[in-house]
mmCIF file with all atom_site columns, C-alpha atoms in Angstrom:
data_model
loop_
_atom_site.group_PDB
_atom_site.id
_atom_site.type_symbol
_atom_site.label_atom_id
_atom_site.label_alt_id
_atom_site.label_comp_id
_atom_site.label_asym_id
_atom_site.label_entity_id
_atom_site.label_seq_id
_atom_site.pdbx_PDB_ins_code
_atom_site.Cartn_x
_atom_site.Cartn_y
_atom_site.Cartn_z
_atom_site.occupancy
_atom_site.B_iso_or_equiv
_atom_site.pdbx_formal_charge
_atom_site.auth_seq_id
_atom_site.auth_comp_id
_atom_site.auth_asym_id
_atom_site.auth_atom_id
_atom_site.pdbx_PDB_model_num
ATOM 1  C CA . UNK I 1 1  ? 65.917 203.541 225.101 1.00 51.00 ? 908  UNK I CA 1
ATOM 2  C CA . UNK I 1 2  ? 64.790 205.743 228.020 1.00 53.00 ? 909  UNK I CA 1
ATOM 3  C CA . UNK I 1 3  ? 64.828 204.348 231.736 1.00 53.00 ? 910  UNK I CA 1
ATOM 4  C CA . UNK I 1 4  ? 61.126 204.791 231.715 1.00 56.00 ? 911  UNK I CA 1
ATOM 5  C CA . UNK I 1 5  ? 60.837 202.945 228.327 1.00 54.00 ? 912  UNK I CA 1
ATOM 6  C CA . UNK I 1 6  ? 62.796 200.158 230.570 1.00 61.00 ? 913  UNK I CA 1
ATOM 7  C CA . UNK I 1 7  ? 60.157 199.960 233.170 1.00 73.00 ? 914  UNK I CA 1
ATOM 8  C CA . UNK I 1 8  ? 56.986 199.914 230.925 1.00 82.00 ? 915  UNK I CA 1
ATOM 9  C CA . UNK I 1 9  ? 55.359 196.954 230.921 1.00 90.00 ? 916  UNK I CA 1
ATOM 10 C CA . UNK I 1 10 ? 55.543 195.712 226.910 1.00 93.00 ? 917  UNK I CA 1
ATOM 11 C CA . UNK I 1 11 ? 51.899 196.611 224.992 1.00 95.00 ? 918  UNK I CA 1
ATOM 12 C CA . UNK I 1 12 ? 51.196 192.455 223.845 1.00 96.00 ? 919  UNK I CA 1
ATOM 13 C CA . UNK I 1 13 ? 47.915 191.777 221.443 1.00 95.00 ? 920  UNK I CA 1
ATOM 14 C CA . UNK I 1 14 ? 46.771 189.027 219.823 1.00 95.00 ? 921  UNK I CA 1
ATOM 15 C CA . UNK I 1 15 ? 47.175 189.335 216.272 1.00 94.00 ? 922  UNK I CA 1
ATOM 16 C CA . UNK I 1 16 ? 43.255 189.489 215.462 1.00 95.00 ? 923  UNK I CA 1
ATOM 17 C CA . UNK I 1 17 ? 43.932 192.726 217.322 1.00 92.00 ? 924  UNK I CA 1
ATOM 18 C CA . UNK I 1 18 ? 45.635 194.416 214.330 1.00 91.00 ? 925  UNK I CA 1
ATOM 19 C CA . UNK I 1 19 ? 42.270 193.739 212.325 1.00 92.00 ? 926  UNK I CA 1
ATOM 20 C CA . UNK I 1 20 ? 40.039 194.339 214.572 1.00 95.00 ? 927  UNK I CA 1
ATOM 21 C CA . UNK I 1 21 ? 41.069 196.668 216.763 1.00 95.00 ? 928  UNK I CA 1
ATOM 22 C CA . UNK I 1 22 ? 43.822 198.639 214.420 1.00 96.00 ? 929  UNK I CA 1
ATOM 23 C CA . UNK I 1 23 ? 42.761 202.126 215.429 1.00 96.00 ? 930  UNK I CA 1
ATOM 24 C CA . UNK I 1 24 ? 43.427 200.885 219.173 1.00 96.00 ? 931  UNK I CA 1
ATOM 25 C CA . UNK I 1 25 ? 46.861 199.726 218.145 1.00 96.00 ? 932  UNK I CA 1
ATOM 26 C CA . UNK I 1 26 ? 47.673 203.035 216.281 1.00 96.00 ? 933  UNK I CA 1
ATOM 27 C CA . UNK I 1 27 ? 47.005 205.211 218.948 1.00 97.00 ? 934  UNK I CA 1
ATOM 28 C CA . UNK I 1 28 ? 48.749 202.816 221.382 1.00 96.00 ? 935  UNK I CA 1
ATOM 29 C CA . UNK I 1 29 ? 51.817 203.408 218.737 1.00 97.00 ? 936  UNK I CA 1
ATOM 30 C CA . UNK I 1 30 ? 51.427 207.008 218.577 1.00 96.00 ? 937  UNK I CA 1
ATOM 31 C CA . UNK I 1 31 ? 50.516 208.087 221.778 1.00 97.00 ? 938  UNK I CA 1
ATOM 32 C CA . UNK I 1 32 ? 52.617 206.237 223.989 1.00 96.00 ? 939  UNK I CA 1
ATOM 33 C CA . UNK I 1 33 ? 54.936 205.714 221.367 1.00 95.00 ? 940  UNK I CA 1
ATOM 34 C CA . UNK I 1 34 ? 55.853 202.112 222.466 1.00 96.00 ? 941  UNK I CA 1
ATOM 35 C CA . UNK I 1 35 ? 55.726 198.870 220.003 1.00 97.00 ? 942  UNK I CA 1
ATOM 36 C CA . UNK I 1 36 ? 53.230 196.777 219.917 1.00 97.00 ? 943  UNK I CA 1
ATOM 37 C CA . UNK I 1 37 ? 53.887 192.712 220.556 1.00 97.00 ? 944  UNK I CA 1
ATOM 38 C CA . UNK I 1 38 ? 51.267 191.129 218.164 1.00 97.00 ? 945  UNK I CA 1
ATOM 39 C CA . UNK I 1 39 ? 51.210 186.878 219.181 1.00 97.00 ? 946  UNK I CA 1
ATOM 40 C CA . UNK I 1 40 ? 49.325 183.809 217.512 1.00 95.00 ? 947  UNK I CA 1
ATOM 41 C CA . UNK I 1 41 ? 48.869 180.944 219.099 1.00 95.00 ? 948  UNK I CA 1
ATOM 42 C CA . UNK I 1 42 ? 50.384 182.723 222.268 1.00 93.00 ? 949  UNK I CA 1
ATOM 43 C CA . UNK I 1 43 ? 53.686 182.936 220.546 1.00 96.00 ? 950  UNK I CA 1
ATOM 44 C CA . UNK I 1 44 ? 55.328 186.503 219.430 1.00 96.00 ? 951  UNK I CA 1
ATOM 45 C CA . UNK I 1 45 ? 54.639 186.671 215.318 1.00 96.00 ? 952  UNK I CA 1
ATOM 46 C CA . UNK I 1 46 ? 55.247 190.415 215.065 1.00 96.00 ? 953  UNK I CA 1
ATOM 47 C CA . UNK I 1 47 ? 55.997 193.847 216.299 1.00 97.00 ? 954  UNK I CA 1
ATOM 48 C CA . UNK I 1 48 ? 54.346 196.961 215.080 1.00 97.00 ? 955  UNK I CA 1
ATOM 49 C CA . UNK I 1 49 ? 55.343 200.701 215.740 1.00 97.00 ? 956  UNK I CA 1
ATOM 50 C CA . UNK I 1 50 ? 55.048 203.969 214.512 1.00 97.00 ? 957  UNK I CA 1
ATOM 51 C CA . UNK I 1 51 ? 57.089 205.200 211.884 1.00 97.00 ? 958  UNK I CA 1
ATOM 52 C CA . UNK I 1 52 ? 58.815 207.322 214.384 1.00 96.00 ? 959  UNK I CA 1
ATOM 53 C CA . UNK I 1 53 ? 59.554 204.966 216.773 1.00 97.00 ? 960  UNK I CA 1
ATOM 54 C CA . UNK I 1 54 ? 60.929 202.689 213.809 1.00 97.00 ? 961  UNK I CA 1
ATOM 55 C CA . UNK I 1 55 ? 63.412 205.474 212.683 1.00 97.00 ? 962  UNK I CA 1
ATOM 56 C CA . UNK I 1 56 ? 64.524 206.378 215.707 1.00 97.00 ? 963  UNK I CA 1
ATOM 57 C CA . UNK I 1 57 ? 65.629 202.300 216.656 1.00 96.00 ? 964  UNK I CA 1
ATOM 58 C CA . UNK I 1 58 ? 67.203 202.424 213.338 1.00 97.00 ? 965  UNK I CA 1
ATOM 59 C CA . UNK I 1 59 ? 69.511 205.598 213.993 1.00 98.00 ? 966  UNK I CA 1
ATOM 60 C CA . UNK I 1 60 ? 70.425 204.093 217.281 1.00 97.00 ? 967  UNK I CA 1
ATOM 61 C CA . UNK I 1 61 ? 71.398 201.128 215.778 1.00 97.00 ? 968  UNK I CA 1
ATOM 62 C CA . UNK I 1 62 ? 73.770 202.602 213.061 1.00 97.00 ? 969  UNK I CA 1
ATOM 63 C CA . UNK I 1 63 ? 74.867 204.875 215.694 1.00 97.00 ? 970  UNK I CA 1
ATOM 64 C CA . UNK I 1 64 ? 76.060 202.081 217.854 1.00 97.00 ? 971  UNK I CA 1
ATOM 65 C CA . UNK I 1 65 ? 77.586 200.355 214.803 1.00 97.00 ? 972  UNK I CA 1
ATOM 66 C CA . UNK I 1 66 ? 79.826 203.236 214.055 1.00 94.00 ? 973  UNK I CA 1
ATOM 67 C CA . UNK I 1 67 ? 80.611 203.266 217.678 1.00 94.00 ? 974  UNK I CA 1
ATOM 68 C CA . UNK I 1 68 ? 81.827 200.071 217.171 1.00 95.00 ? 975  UNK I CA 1
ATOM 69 C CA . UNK I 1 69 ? 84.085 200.459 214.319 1.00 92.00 ? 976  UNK I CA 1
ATOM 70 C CA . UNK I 1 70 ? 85.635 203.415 216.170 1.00 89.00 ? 977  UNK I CA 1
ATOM 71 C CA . UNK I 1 71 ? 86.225 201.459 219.504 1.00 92.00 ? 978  UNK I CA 1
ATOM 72 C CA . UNK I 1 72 ? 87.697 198.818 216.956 1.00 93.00 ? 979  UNK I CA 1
ATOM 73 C CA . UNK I 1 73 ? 90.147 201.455 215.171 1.00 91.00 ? 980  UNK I CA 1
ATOM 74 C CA . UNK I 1 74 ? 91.584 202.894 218.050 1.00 89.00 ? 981  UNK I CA 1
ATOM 75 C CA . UNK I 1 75 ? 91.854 199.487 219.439 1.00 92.00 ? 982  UNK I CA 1
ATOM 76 C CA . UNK I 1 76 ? 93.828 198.373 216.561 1.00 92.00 ? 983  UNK I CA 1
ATOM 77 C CA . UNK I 1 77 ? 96.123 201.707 217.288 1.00 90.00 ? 984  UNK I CA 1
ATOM 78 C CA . UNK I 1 78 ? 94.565 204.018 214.921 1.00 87.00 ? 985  UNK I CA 1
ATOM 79 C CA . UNK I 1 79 ? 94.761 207.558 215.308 1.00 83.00 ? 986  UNK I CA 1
ATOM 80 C CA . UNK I 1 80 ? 91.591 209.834 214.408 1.00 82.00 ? 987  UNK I CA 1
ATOM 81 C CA . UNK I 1 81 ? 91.511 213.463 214.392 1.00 85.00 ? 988  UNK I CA 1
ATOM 82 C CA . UNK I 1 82 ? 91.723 215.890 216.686 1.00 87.00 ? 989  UNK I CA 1
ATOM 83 C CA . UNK I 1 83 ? 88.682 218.094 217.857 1.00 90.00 ? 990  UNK I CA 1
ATOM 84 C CA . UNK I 1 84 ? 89.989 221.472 216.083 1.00 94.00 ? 991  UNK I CA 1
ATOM 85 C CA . UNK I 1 85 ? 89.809 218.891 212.775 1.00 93.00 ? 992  UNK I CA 1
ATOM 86 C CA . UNK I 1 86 ? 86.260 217.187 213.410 1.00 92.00 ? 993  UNK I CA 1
ATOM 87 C CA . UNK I 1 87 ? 85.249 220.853 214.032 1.00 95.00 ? 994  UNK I CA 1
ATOM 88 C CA . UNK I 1 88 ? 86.420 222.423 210.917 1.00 95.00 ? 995  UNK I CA 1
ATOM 89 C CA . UNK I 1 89 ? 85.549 219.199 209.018 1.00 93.00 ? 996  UNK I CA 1
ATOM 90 C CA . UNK I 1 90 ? 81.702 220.164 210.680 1.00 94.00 ? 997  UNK I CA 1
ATOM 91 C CA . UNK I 1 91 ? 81.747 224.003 209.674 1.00 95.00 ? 998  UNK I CA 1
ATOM 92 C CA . UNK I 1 92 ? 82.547 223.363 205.838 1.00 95.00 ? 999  UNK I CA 1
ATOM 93 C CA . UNK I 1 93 ? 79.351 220.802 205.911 1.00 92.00 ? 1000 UNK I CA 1
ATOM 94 C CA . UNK I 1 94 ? 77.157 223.473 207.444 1.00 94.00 ? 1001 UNK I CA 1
ATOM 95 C CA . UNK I 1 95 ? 78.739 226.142 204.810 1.00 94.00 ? 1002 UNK I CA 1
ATOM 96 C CA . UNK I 1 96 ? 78.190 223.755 201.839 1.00 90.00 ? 1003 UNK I CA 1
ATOM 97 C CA . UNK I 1 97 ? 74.942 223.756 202.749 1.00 80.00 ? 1004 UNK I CA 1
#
């Protein structure tokens, strides 16, 4: 998530909003490519983004769970490869291809 992603005030809608105003929440999606808070009864019920957005949070997330297992490997002592390796290991995917 971007700084100014930080400092955006969140996009909140009532969740009659997503039937009756679904266009408006689609380009809110798209355009400022943001979620959207849906509530009922003044209490969150849902969030709804653009396919994008959505794919994006999810690489991010298995990103920072692979971070983790690395942090927890060369915690735990393990060694990983050097950078001449991971580089060689890189060029035979790209040649395979």
């Amino acid at each position: 998530m971007s700084k100014e992603e930080d400092d955006q005030m969140p996009v909140i809608k009532s969740i009659s909003s997503l039937r009756n105003r679904t266009r408006e929440i689609t380009r809110i999606c798209h355009d400022q490519d943001v979620p959207v808070y849906l509530t009922r009864n003044g209490e969150g019920a849902l969030v709804v983004t653009s396919i994008g957005h959505y794919e994006r949070l999810r690489a991010q997330a298995e990103l920072f769970t692979k971070l983790g297992v690395a942090q927890a490997q060369a915690a735990a002592g393990k060694k990983g490869i050097s950078h001449r390796q991971m580089i060689g290991k890189l060029r035979q995917r790209l040649n395979a291809r």
